Tab-separated table of C-alpha atoms in Angstrom:
chain	number	residue	atom	x	y	z
A	1	GLY	CA	134.713	153.067	127.514
A	2	ASP	CA	137.984	152.615	129.205
A	3	SER	CA	141.123	153.934	126.868
A	4	VAL	CA	144.836	154.199	127.119
A	5	THR	CA	146.693	157.326	125.805
A	6	GLN	CA	150.410	156.443	125.414
A	7	MET	CA	152.868	158.676	124.004
A	8	GLU	CA	153.772	158.241	120.917
A	9	GLY	CA	157.514	157.230	119.923
A	10	PRO	CA	159.773	156.533	118.554
A	11	VAL	CA	161.899	157.315	121.795
A	12	THR	CA	166.058	157.265	121.299
A	13	LEU	CA	168.175	157.930	124.148
A	14	SER	CA	171.632	157.429	125.455
A	15	GLU	CA	172.670	155.275	127.733
A	16	GLU	CA	172.184	156.533	131.174
A	17	ALA	CA	170.065	158.939	130.347
A	18	PHE	CA	167.215	159.702	132.124
A	19	LEU	CA	163.420	158.021	130.966
A	20	THR	CA	159.986	159.132	130.762
A	21	ILE	CA	157.271	157.648	128.764
A	22	ASN	CA	153.257	159.325	129.550
A	23	CYS	CA	150.557	157.029	130.187
A	24	THR	CA	146.984	158.787	130.851
A	25	TYR	CA	144.218	156.679	131.103
A	26	THR	CA	140.222	157.680	131.296
A	27	ALA	CA	138.262	154.415	133.296
A	28	THR	CA	135.071	154.343	135.224
A	29	GLY	CA	135.763	153.048	138.584
A	30	TYR	CA	139.022	152.179	140.031
A	31	PRO	CA	141.667	150.234	137.740
A	32	SER	CA	144.248	148.660	138.071
A	33	LEU	CA	147.409	149.737	136.041
A	34	PHE	CA	150.625	148.415	134.004
A	35	TRP	CA	153.595	148.321	132.293
A	36	TYR	CA	154.521	145.712	129.609
A	37	VAL	CA	157.405	145.560	127.839
A	38	GLN	CA	158.263	143.573	124.614
A	39	TYR	CA	161.960	143.162	123.924
A	40	PRO	CA	162.721	142.351	120.592
A	41	GLY	CA	161.614	138.867	119.235
A	42	GLU	CA	159.997	138.192	121.911
A	43	GLY	CA	156.155	137.979	123.896
A	44	LEU	CA	155.102	140.645	126.148
A	45	GLN	CA	155.993	140.504	129.611
A	46	LEU	CA	154.674	142.467	132.628
A	47	LEU	CA	157.277	144.635	133.804
A	48	LEU	CA	155.176	146.241	136.857
A	49	LYS	CA	151.941	146.830	138.330
A	50	ALA	CA	149.568	149.321	140.687
A	51	THR	CA	146.634	148.019	141.833
A	52	LYS	CA	145.285	151.448	143.605
A	53	ALA	CA	145.522	155.013	144.133
A	54	ASP	CA	149.458	155.967	145.121
A	55	ASP	CA	150.769	152.952	144.737
A	56	LYS	CA	153.961	152.505	143.212
A	57	GLY	CA	154.746	149.836	140.971
A	58	SER	CA	159.068	149.034	140.323
A	59	ASN	CA	161.097	146.359	138.687
A	60	LYS	CA	164.553	146.491	137.082
A	61	GLY	CA	165.444	150.047	138.431
A	62	PHE	CA	161.955	150.858	136.501
A	63	GLU	CA	158.909	153.191	138.705
A	64	ALA	CA	155.178	154.161	137.858
A	65	THR	CA	153.054	155.576	140.320
A	66	TYR	CA	149.600	155.437	139.855
A	67	ARG	CA	147.870	159.177	139.950
A	68	LYS	CA	144.192	159.528	140.044
A	69	GLU	CA	144.091	162.997	139.938
A	70	THR	CA	146.113	162.951	137.513
A	71	THR	CA	144.402	160.380	135.687
A	72	SER	CA	148.051	158.864	134.729
A	73	PHE	CA	150.593	156.457	135.230
A	74	HIS	CA	153.873	157.255	134.102
A	75	LEU	CA	156.721	154.970	133.432
A	76	GLU	CA	160.322	156.485	134.419
A	77	LYS	CA	164.133	155.199	135.107
A	78	GLY	CA	167.237	157.089	136.262
A	79	SER	CA	169.446	156.042	133.677
A	80	VAL	CA	168.821	153.567	131.018
A	81	GLN	CA	170.635	151.114	129.296
A	82	VAL	CA	171.636	149.306	125.711
A	83	SER	CA	169.274	146.186	126.928
A	84	ASP	CA	166.191	148.529	127.428
A	85	SER	CA	165.513	149.186	124.284
A	86	ALA	CA	162.265	147.708	123.698
A	87	VAL	CA	158.376	148.745	123.167
A	88	TYR	CA	156.598	149.366	126.017
A	89	PHE	CA	153.310	148.787	126.529
A	90	CYS	CA	150.811	150.885	129.305
A	91	ALA	CA	147.419	148.804	129.939
A	92	LEU	CA	144.508	149.440	132.205
A	93	GLY	CA	142.326	146.270	134.142
A	94	ASP	CA	139.231	147.086	134.581
A	95	SER	CA	137.728	146.911	138.220
A	96	GLY	CA	134.237	146.270	136.975
A	97	SER	CA	133.046	142.546	135.477
A	98	ALA	CA	135.117	143.060	132.585
A	99	ARG	CA	138.422	141.442	133.175
A	100	GLN	CA	140.056	142.659	129.384
A	101	LEU	CA	143.156	144.230	129.518
A	102	THR	CA	142.995	147.971	127.259
A	103	PHE	CA	146.505	148.851	125.742
A	104	GLY	CA	148.215	151.675	124.694
A	105	SER	CA	149.793	152.009	121.503
A	106	GLY	CA	152.974	151.082	122.756
A	107	THR	CA	156.030	153.345	122.805
A	108	GLN	CA	159.462	152.064	120.940
A	109	LEU	CA	162.342	152.685	122.650
A	110	THR	CA	165.982	152.731	121.267
A	111	VAL	CA	168.865	153.179	123.940
A	112	LEU	CA	172.265	154.107	122.106
A	113	PRO	CA	175.648	153.081	123.531
B	1	GLY	CA	157.937	126.560	135.276
B	2	ALA	CA	156.108	126.482	131.332
B	3	GLY	CA	154.528	129.728	130.720
B	4	VAL	CA	151.744	130.127	127.992
B	5	SER	CA	152.628	128.387	124.777
B	6	GLN	CA	151.140	129.213	121.269
B	7	THR	CA	151.281	126.960	117.916
B	8	PRO	CA	152.338	127.543	115.155
B	9	SER	CA	154.321	130.623	116.027
B	10	ASN	CA	153.921	131.309	112.503
B	11	LYS	CA	150.491	130.920	110.058
B	12	VAL	CA	150.042	132.200	106.456
B	13	THR	CA	147.113	130.961	104.773
B	14	GLU	CA	145.297	131.975	101.498
B	15	LYS	CA	141.830	134.509	101.752
B	16	GLY	CA	139.152	132.719	102.165
B	17	LYS	CA	140.768	129.222	104.118
B	18	TYR	CA	139.704	128.279	107.425
B	19	VAL	CA	142.616	128.286	110.207
B	20	GLU	CA	142.824	127.273	113.741
B	21	LEU	CA	145.423	128.768	116.487
B	22	ARG	CA	145.901	127.070	119.292
B	23	CYS	CA	147.172	128.280	123.252
B	24	ASP	CA	148.389	126.195	125.944
B	25	PRO	CA	147.605	128.173	129.586
B	26	ILE	CA	150.147	128.223	132.334
B	27	SER	CA	149.145	125.222	134.399
B	28	GLY	CA	146.582	125.868	137.054
B	29	HIS	CA	145.598	129.491	135.267
B	30	THR	CA	141.978	129.444	134.861
B	31	ALA	CA	141.293	132.220	133.110
B	32	LEU	CA	142.211	132.312	129.164
B	33	TYR	CA	142.378	135.567	127.176
B	34	TRP	CA	142.882	136.164	123.168
B	35	TYR	CA	144.109	139.525	122.006
B	36	ARG	CA	144.676	140.522	118.542
B	37	GLN	CA	148.038	142.711	117.929
B	38	SER	CA	148.141	144.924	114.582
B	39	LEU	CA	151.143	145.994	113.542
B	40	GLY	CA	152.190	148.956	115.505
B	41	GLN	CA	149.231	148.733	118.057
B	42	GLY	CA	148.675	146.953	121.292
B	43	PRO	CA	147.195	144.135	121.571
B	44	GLU	CA	143.299	144.417	121.417
B	45	PHE	CA	140.966	141.972	123.460
B	46	LEU	CA	138.876	139.303	121.719
B	47	ILE	CA	137.526	137.042	123.781
B	48	TYR	CA	138.364	135.583	127.847
B	49	PHE	CA	137.417	132.365	129.171
B	50	GLN	CA	136.801	131.883	132.691
B	51	GLY	CA	137.166	127.316	132.653
B	52	THR	CA	135.520	126.298	129.610
B	53	GLY	CA	133.022	128.787	129.107
B	54	ALA	CA	133.574	132.201	127.447
B	55	ALA	CA	133.115	134.718	130.107
B	56	ASP	CA	133.091	137.313	127.821
B	57	ASP	CA	133.411	137.682	123.615
B	58	SER	CA	132.586	141.104	123.200
B	59	GLY	CA	135.979	141.839	121.140
B	60	LEU	CA	135.611	139.185	118.528
B	61	PRO	CA	134.925	141.273	115.608
B	62	ASN	CA	132.491	139.148	113.490
B	63	ASP	CA	130.755	135.617	113.508
B	64	ARG	CA	134.152	134.190	111.219
B	65	PHE	CA	135.824	134.425	114.693
B	66	PHE	CA	134.964	131.766	117.565
B	67	ALA	CA	137.089	130.316	120.243
B	68	VAL	CA	136.751	127.187	122.337
B	69	ARG	CA	138.065	125.343	125.867
B	70	PRO	CA	136.341	122.234	125.811
B	71	GLU	CA	138.185	121.211	129.052
B	72	GLY	CA	139.577	124.175	130.643
B	73	SER	CA	142.832	123.970	129.433
B	74	VAL	CA	143.718	124.087	125.980
B	75	SER	CA	142.081	126.671	123.945
B	76	THR	CA	141.537	127.136	119.786
B	77	LEU	CA	140.856	130.130	118.021
B	78	LYS	CA	139.021	129.382	115.267
B	79	ILE	CA	138.785	131.837	111.793
B	80	GLN	CA	136.539	131.159	109.015
B	81	ARG	CA	137.029	132.373	105.763
B	82	THR	CA	139.838	134.668	106.149
B	83	GLU	CA	140.272	137.881	105.041
B	84	ARG	CA	143.661	139.677	104.746
B	85	GLY	CA	142.025	142.402	107.129
B	86	ASP	CA	142.483	139.923	109.461
B	87	SER	CA	146.314	139.357	108.998
B	88	ALA	CA	147.949	140.077	112.701
B	89	VAL	CA	149.495	138.253	115.591
B	90	TYR	CA	147.216	136.423	117.792
B	91	LEU	CA	148.232	136.823	121.186
B	92	CYS	CA	147.040	134.378	124.125
B	93	ALA	CA	147.202	135.331	127.520
B	94	SER	CA	146.472	133.437	131.263
B	95	SER	CA	145.826	133.991	134.497
B	96	TYR	CA	145.018	132.631	137.964
B	97	PRO	CA	141.953	134.808	138.424
B	98	GLY	CA	141.100	137.562	141.697
B	99	LEU	CA	139.412	140.581	142.169
B	100	ALA	CA	138.912	141.523	138.662
B	101	GLY	CA	141.236	143.664	136.713
B	102	LYS	CA	144.097	143.487	138.917
B	103	ASP	CA	145.226	139.600	138.487
B	104	THR	CA	148.006	139.228	136.263
B	105	GLN	CA	148.048	138.215	132.554
B	106	TYR	CA	150.870	136.136	131.653
B	107	PHE	CA	151.641	135.792	127.706
B	108	GLY	CA	152.184	133.685	125.208
B	109	PRO	CA	154.966	134.689	122.215
B	110	GLY	CA	151.818	134.758	119.831
B	111	THR	CA	150.967	133.432	116.348
B	112	ARG	CA	151.755	135.470	113.256
B	113	LEU	CA	149.009	135.042	111.023
B	114	THR	CA	149.739	136.270	107.244
B	115	VAL	CA	146.627	135.907	105.169
B	116	LEU	CA	147.738	136.643	101.543
């Protein structure tokens, strides 16, 4: 079945540092890929998505590129801020009849001033 | 506009009791999903509705769990004979479905269920 493997946390960075959170997946067909973010005390929010190979999703300075050859969708940001502190989830949307998302286990990011 | 809402935000119950969790999706969204998130884990799929019918209930863990969406809008997740292992945050999401797997799901704030 489909699965998502996400870099384990927690990750602690200083403000303005470069961020990479690794995400790899296993799926049949041509899935869509998502990054969701959960800020403290809030619900899951879509951060960005990519629906086909080589697509780049971007939002709020975050980027991720759908790499079919390496089955990866790594999240990057060039300069993190304290306000980016949150839990980040990589997720896969199956392209078959199933519509549910399959999530990774999440990566806790803490950015220190 | 209004997002997905869930009530109650917190529910504490005793082992063996029956609970109902409610989800009010974004207006116009025909697809509705329930997920369960245990501490330190990502959400796990429970059930998917398209309109009034359950299109996929393969994630329901056992027959103590079932969900309804009688008018194609609000949904209720019902858990009978609750067990301590049912303690988790129950998330609801809705979407306006396009191609399978590509539509964006919008999540509610969740209901934290604690079974004592």
